[in-house]
mmCIF file of C-alpha atoms in Angstrom:
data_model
loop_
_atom_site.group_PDB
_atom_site.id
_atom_site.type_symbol
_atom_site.label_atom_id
_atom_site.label_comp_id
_atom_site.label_asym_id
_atom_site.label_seq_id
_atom_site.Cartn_x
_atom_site.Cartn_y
_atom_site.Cartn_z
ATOM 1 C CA UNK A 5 -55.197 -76.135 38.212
ATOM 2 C CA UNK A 6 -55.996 -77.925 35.125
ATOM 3 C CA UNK A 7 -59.791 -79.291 36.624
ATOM 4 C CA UNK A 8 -60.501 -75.766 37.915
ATOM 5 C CA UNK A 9 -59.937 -74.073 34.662
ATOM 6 C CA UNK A 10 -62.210 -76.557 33.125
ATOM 7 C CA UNK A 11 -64.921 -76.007 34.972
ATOM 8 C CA UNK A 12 -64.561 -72.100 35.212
ATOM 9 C CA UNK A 13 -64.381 -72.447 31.291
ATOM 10 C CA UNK A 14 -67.560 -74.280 31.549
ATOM 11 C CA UNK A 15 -68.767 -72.113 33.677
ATOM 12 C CA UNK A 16 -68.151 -69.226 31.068
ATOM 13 C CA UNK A 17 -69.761 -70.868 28.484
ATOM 14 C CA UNK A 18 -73.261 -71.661 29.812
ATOM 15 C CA UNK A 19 -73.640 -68.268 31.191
ATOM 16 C CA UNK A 20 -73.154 -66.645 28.027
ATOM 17 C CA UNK A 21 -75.482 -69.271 26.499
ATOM 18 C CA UNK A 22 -77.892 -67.960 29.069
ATOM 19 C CA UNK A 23 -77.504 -64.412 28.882
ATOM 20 C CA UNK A 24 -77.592 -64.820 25.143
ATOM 21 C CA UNK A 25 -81.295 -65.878 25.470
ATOM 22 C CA UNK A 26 -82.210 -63.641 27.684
ATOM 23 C CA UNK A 27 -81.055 -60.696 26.059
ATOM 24 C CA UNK A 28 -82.674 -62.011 22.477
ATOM 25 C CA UNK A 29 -85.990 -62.946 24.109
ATOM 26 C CA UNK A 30 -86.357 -59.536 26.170
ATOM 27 C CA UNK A 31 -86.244 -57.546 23.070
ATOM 28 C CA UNK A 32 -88.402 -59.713 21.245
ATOM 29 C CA UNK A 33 -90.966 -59.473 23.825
ATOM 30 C CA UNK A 34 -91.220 -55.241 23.411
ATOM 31 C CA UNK A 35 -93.708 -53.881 21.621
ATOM 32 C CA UNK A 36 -93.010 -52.733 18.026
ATOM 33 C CA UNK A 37 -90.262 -53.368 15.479
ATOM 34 C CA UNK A 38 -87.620 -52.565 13.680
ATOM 35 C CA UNK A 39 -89.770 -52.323 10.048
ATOM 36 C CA UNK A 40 -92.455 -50.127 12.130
ATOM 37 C CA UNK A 41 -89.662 -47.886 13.005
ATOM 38 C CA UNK A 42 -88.284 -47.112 9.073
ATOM 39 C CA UNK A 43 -91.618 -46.635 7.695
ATOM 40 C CA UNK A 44 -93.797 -44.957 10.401
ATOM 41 C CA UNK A 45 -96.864 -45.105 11.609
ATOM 42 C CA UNK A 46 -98.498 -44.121 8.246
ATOM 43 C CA UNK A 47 -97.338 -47.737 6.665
ATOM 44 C CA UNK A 48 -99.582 -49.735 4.960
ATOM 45 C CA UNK A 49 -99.500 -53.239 5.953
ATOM 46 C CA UNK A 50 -98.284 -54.398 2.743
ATOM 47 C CA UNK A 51 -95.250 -52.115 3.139
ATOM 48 C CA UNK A 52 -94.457 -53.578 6.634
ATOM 49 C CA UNK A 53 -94.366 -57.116 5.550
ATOM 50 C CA UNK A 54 -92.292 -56.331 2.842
ATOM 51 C CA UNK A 55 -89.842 -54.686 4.892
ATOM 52 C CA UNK A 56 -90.241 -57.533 7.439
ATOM 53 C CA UNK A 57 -88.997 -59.679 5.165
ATOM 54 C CA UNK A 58 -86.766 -57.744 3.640
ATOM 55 C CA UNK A 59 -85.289 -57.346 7.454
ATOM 56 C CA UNK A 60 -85.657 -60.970 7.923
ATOM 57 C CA UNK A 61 -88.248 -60.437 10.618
ATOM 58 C CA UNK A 62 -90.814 -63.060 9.229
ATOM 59 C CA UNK A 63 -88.977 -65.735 10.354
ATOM 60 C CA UNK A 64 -89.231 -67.584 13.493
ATOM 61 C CA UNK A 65 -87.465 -66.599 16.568
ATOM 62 C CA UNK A 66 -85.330 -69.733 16.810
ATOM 63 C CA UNK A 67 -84.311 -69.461 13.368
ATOM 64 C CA UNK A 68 -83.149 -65.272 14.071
ATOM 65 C CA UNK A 69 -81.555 -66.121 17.755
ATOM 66 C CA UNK A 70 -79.535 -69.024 15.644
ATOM 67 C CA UNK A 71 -78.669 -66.352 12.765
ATOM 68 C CA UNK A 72 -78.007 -64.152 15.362
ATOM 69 C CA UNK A 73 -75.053 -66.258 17.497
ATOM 70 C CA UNK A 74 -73.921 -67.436 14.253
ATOM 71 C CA UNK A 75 -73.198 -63.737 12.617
ATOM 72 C CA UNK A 76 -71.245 -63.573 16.079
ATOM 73 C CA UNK A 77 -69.058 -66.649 15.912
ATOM 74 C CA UNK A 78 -68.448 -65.742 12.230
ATOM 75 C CA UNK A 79 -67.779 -61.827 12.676
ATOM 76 C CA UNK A 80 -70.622 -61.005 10.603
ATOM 77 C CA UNK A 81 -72.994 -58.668 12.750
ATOM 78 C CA UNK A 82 -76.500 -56.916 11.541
ATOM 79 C CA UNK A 83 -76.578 -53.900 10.166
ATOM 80 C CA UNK A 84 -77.605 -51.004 12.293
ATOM 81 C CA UNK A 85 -81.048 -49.608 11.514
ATOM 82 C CA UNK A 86 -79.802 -45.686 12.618
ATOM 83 C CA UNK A 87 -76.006 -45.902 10.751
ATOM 84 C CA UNK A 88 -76.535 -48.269 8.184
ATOM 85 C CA UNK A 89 -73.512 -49.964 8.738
ATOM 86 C CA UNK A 90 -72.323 -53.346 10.895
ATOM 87 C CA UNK A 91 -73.104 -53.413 14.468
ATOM 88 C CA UNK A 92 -69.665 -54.670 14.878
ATOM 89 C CA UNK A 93 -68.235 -51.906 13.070
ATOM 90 C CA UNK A 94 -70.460 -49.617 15.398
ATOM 91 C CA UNK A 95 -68.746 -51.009 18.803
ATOM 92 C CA UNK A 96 -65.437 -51.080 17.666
ATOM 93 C CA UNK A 97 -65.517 -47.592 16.955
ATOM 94 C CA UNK A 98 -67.508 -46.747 20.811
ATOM 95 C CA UNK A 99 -64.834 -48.812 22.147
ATOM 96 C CA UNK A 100 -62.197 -46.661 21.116
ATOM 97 C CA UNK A 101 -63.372 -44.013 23.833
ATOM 98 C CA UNK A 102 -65.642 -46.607 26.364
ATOM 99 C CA UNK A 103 -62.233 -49.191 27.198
ATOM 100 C CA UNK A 104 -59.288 -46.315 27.807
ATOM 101 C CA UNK A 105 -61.823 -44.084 30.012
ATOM 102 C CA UNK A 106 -62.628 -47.630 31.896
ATOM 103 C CA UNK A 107 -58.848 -48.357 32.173
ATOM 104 C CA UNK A 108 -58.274 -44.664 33.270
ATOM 105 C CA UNK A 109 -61.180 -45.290 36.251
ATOM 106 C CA UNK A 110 -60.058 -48.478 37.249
ATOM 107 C CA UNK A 111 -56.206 -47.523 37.785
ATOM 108 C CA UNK A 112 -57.633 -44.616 39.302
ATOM 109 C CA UNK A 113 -59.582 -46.528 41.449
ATOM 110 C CA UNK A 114 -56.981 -49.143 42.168
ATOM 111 C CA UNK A 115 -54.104 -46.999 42.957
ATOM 112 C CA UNK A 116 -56.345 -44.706 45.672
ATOM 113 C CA UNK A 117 -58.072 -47.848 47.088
ATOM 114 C CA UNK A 118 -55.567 -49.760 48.085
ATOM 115 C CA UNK A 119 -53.281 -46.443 49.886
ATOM 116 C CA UNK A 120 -56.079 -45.171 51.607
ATOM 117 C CA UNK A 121 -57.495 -48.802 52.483
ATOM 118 C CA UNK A 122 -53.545 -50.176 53.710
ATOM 119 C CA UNK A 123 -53.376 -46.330 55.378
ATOM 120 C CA UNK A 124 -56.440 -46.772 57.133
ATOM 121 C CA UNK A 125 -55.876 -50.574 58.812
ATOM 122 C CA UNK A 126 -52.003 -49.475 59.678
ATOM 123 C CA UNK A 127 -53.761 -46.650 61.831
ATOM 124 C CA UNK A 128 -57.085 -48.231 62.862
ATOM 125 C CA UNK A 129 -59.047 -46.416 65.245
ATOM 126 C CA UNK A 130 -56.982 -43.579 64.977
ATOM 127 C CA UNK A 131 -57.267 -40.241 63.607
ATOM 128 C CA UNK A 132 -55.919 -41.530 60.085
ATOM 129 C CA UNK A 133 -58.145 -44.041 59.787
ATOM 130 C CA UNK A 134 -61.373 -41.961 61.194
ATOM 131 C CA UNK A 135 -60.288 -39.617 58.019
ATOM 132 C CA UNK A 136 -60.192 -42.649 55.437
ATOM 133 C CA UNK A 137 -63.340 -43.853 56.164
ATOM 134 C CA UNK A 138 -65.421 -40.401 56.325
ATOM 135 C CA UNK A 139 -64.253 -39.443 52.511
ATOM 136 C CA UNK A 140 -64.755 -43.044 51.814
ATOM 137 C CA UNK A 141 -68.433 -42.681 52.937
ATOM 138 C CA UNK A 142 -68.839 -38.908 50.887
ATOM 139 C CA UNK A 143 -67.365 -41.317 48.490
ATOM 140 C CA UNK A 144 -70.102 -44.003 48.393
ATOM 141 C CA UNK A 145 -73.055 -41.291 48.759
ATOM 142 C CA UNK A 146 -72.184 -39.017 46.050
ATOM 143 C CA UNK A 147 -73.552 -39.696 42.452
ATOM 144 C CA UNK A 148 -71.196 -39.924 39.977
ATOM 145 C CA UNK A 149 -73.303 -38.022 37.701
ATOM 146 C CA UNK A 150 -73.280 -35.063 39.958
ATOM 147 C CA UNK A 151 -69.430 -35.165 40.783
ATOM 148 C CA UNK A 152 -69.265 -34.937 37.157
ATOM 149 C CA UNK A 153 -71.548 -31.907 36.574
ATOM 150 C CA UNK A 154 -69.450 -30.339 39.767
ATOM 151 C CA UNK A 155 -66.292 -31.529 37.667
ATOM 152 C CA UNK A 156 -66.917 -29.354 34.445
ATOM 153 C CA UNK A 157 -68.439 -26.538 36.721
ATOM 154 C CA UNK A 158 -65.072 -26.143 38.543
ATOM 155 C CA UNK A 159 -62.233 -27.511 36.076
ATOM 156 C CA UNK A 160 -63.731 -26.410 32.258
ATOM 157 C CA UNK A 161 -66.249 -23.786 33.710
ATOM 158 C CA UNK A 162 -64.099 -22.032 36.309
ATOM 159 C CA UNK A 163 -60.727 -22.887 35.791
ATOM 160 C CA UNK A 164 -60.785 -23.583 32.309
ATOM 161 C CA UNK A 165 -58.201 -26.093 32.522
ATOM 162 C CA UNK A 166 -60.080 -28.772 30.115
ATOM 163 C CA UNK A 167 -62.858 -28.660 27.785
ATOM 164 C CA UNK A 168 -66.493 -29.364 29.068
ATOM 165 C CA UNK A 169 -67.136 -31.968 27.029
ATOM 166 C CA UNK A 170 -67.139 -33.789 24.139
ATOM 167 C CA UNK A 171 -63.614 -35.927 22.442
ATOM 168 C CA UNK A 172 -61.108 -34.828 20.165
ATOM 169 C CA UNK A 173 -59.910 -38.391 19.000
ATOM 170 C CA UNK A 174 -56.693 -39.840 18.887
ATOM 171 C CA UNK A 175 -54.901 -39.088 16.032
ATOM 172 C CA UNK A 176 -53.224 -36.066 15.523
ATOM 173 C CA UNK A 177 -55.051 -35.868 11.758
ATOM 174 C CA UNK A 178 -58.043 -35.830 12.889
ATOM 175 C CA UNK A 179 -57.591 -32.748 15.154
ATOM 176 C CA UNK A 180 -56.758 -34.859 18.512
ATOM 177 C CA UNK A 181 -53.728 -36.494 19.884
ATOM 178 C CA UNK A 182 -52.398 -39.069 22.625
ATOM 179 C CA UNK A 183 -52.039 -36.186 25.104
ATOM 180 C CA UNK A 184 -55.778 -34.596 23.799
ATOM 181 C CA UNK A 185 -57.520 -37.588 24.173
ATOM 182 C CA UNK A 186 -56.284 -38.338 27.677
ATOM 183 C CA UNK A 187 -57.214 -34.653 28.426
ATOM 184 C CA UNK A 188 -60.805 -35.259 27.744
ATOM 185 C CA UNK A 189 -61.230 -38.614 29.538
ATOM 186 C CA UNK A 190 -59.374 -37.320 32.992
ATOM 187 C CA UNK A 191 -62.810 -35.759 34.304
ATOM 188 C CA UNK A 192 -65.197 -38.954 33.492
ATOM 189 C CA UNK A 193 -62.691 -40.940 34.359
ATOM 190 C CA UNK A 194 -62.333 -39.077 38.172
ATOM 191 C CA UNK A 195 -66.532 -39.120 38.042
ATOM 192 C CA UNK A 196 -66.198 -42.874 37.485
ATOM 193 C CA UNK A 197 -63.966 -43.589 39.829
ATOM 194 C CA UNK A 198 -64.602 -41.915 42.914
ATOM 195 C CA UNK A 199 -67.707 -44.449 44.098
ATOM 196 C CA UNK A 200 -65.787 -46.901 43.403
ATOM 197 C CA UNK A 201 -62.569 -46.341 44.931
ATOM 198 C CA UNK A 202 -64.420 -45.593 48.122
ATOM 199 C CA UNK A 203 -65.669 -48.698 48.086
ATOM 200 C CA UNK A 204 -62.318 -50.617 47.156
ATOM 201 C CA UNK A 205 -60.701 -48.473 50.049
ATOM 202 C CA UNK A 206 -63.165 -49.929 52.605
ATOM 203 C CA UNK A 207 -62.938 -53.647 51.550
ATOM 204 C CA UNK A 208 -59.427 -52.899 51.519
ATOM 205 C CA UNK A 209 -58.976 -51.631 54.861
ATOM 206 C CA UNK A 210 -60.929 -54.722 56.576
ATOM 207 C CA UNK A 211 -59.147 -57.615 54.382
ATOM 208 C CA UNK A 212 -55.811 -56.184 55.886
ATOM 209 C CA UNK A 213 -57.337 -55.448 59.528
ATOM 210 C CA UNK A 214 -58.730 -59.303 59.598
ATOM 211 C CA UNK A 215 -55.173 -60.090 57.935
ATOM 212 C CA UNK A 216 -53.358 -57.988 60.523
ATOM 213 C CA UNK A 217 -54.837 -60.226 63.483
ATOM 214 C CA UNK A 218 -53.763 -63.741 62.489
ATOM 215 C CA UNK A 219 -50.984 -65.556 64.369
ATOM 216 C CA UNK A 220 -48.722 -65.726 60.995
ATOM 217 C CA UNK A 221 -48.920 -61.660 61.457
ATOM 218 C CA UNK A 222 -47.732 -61.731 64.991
ATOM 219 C CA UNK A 223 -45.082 -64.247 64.449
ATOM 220 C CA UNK A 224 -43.514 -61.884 61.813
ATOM 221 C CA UNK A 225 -43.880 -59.521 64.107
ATOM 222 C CA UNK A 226 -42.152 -60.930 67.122
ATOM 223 C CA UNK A 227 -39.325 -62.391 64.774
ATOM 224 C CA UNK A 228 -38.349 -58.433 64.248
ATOM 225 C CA UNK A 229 -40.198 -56.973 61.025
ATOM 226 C CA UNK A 230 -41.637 -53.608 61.336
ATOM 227 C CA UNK A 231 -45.338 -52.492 60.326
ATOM 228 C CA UNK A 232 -44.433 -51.843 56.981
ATOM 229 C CA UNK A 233 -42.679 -55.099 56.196
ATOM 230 C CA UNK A 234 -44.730 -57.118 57.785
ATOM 231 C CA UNK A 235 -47.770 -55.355 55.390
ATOM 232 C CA UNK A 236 -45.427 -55.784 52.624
ATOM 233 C CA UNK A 237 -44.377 -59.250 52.649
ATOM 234 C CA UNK A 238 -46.799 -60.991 54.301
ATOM 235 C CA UNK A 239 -50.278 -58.861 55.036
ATOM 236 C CA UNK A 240 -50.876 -57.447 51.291
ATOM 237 C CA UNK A 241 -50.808 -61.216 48.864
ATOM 238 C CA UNK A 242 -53.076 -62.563 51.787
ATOM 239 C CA UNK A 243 -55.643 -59.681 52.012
ATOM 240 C CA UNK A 244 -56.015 -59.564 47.934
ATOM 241 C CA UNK A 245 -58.423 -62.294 47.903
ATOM 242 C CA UNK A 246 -61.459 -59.977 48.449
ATOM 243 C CA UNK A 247 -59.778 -57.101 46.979
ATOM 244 C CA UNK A 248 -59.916 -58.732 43.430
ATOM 245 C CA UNK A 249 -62.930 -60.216 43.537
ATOM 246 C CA UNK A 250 -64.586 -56.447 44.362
ATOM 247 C CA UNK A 251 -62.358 -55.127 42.172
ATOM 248 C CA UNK A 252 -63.378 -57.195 38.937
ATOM 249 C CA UNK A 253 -66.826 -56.358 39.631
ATOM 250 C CA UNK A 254 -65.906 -52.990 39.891
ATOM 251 C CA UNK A 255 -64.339 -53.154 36.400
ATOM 252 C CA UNK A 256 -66.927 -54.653 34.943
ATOM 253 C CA UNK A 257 -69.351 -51.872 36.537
ATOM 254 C CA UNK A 258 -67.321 -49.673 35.515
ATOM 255 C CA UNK A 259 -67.740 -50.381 31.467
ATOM 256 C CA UNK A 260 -71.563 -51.033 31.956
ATOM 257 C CA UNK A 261 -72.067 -48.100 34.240
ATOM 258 C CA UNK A 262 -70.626 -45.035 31.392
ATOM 259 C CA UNK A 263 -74.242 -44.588 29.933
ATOM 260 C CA UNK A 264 -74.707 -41.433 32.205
ATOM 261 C CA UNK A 265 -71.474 -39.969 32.529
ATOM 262 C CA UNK A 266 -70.371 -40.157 28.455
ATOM 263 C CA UNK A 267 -73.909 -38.474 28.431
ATOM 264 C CA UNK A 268 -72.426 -35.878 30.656
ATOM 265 C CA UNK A 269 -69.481 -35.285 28.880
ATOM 266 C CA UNK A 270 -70.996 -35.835 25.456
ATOM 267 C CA UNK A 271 -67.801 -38.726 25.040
ATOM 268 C CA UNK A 272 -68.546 -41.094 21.976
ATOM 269 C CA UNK A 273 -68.510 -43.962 23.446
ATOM 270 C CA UNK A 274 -70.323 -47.475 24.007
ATOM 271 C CA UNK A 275 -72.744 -45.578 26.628
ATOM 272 C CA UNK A 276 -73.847 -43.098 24.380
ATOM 273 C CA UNK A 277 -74.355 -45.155 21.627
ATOM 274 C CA UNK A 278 -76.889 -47.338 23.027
ATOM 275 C CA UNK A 279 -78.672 -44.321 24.465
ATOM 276 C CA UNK A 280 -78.602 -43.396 20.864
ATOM 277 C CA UNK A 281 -79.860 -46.609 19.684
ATOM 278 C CA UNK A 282 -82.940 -46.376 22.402
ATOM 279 C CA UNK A 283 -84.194 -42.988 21.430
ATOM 280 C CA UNK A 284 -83.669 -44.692 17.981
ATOM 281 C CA UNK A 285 -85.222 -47.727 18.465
ATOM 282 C CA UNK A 286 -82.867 -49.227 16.901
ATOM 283 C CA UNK A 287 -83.156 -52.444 18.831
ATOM 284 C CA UNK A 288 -80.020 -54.488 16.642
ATOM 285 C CA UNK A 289 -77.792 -52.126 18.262
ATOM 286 C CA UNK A 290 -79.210 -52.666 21.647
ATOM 287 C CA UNK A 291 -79.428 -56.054 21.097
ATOM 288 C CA UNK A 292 -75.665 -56.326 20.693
ATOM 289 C CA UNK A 293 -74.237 -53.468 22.705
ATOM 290 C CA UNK A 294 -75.835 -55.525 26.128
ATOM 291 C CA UNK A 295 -74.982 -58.494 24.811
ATOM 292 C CA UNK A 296 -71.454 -57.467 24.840
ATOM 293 C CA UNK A 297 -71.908 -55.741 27.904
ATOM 294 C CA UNK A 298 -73.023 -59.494 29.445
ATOM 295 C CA UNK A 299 -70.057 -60.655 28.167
ATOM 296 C CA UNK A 300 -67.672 -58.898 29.366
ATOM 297 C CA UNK A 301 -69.597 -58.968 33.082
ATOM 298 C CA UNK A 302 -68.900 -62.660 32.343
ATOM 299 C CA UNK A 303 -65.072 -62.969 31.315
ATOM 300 C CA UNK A 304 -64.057 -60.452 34.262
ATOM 301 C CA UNK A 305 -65.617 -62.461 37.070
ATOM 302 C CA UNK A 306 -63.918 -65.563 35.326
ATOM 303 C CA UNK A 307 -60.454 -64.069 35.375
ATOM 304 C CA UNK A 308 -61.389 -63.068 38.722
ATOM 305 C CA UNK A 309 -62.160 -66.713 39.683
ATOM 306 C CA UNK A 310 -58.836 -67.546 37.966
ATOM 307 C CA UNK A 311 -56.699 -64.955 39.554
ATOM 308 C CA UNK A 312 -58.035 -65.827 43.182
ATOM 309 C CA UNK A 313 -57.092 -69.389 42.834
ATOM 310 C CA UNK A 314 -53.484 -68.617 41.746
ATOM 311 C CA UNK A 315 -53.560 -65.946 44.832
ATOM 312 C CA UNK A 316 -54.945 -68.233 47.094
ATOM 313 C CA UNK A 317 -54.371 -72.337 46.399
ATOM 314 C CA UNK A 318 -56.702 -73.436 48.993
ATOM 315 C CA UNK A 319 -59.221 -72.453 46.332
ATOM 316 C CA UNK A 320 -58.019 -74.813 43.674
ATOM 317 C CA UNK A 321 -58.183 -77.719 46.359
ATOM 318 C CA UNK A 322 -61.582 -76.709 47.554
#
């Protein structure tokens, strides 16, 4: 195990060495900068290379990228153009909203996957199973940006039952609560969840079908166990393989894909705040927000690859 770490580690590293560069020389190559945007178009070009170097923006781009990692590595970030304040500062807050409505989606997606997908194989070609798999495909076709609009149409429109929009916060001081908060991230976290636990439920239900039809199965089967312990203790550990490796993804999709819906909802979250920092131009932001966003990407498909291996050992020899 200890190898395979070691080279997922390794792994880790270089790809976030490589995203890193990407990220830093994409923005560099747009048009326009950050001094451009606090003076306006009416500055004099005197003003702008003050404020260029007053932003640090005369030096080279090897000598910003460098400055740029290192504020990282030290927890010192830029200062956002727009707020004025740390980048760092900026995402920590976002996060506060952006991680629980993720979490929220993800069990959500979890929990639904994996009964309809287990439901579906125990009944294939049945009547069951033809039911799984046509919500499943509503499921996939569906935008979650329109499930949401549907969402506050029916539950904060019609019913009334939550608010349309928007986020109270968490403490109780600052008008909010536990049970408020939760409140206002069940309907983005339902809009973020539904593609993707028709998904999980169809990967699902053909890891345990292909599971289902090996000799190990029917050797359980003959020795006595019934459906539902044979699923139990021997179909389910040896169908997660795929399961987790779709379902990291999915998490990580999850966090990068709440741009639209926290639009939707009008949540203050990481999504919103780089929309924010586009309209803004406030490319620091940007710059960090997807650079975090890469990251994560990154350290979910390399617990993945670390989960998978303890799942599944012929992985570790291979």
């Amino acid at each position: 195990m200890g190898p395979f770490l070691l080279r997922r580690l390794a792994s880790f590293i270089a790809t976030l060495m490589v995203a890193s560069v990407v990220v830093f020389a994409v923005l560099e190559l747009l048009p326009g900068n950050a001094a451009e945007v606090i003076l306006g178009e009416s500055a004099t070009p005197e003003s702008l290379a003050a404020m260029e170097a007053q932003l640090g923006l005369d030096q080279p781009p090897l000598d910003r990228y460098l400055q740029w990692i290192g504020g990282w590595l030290q927890g010192s970030t830029a200062q956002s153009i727009s707020y004025g304040v740390p980048t760092a500062e900026l995402i920590a807050q976002r996060l506060q909203v952006t991680l629980p409505l993720a979490l929220m989606a993800m069990a959500l997606t979890v929990v639904v996957a994996l009964v309809l997908g287990v439901y579906a194989a125990s009944r294939h070609n049945r009547l069951g199973d033809v039911g799984v798999m046509t919500i499943s495909q509503l499921g996939i076709a569906i935008p979650n940006f329109w499930l949401a609009i549907l969402l506050i149409l029916l539950f904060a429109v019609q019913l009334q039952w939550v608010s349309a929009g928007g986020f109270p916060g968490w403490l109780e001081a600052e008008g909010g609560g536990l049970v408020e908060g939760l409140k206002a991230l069940i309907l983005p976290a339902v809009a973020l969840a539904a593609v993707q636990a028709a998904i999980l439920a169809r990967v699902t239900r053909s890891a345990v079908l292909d599971v289902l039809r090996e000799d190990f199965v029917r050797t359980a089967r003959a020795k006595g166990l019934t459906q539902r312990q044979a699923l139990i203790r021997h179909v389910l550990r040896n169908a997660m393989i795929p399961v987790l490796t779709v379902g990291g993804l999915q998490f990580a999709n999850l966090i990068t894909g709440t741009i639209v819906v926290e639009n939707v909802f009008v949540l203050p979250g990481i999504g919103r705040l780089v929309f924010q920092a586009i309209a803004n131009r406030d490319l620091v932001v940007v710059r960090d927000v997807v650079m975090l966003l890469a990251a994560v990407v990154v350290l979910v498909n390399f617990v993945v690859d670390v989960l998978v291996a303890w799942v599944d050992p012929r992985v570790r020899a291979s």
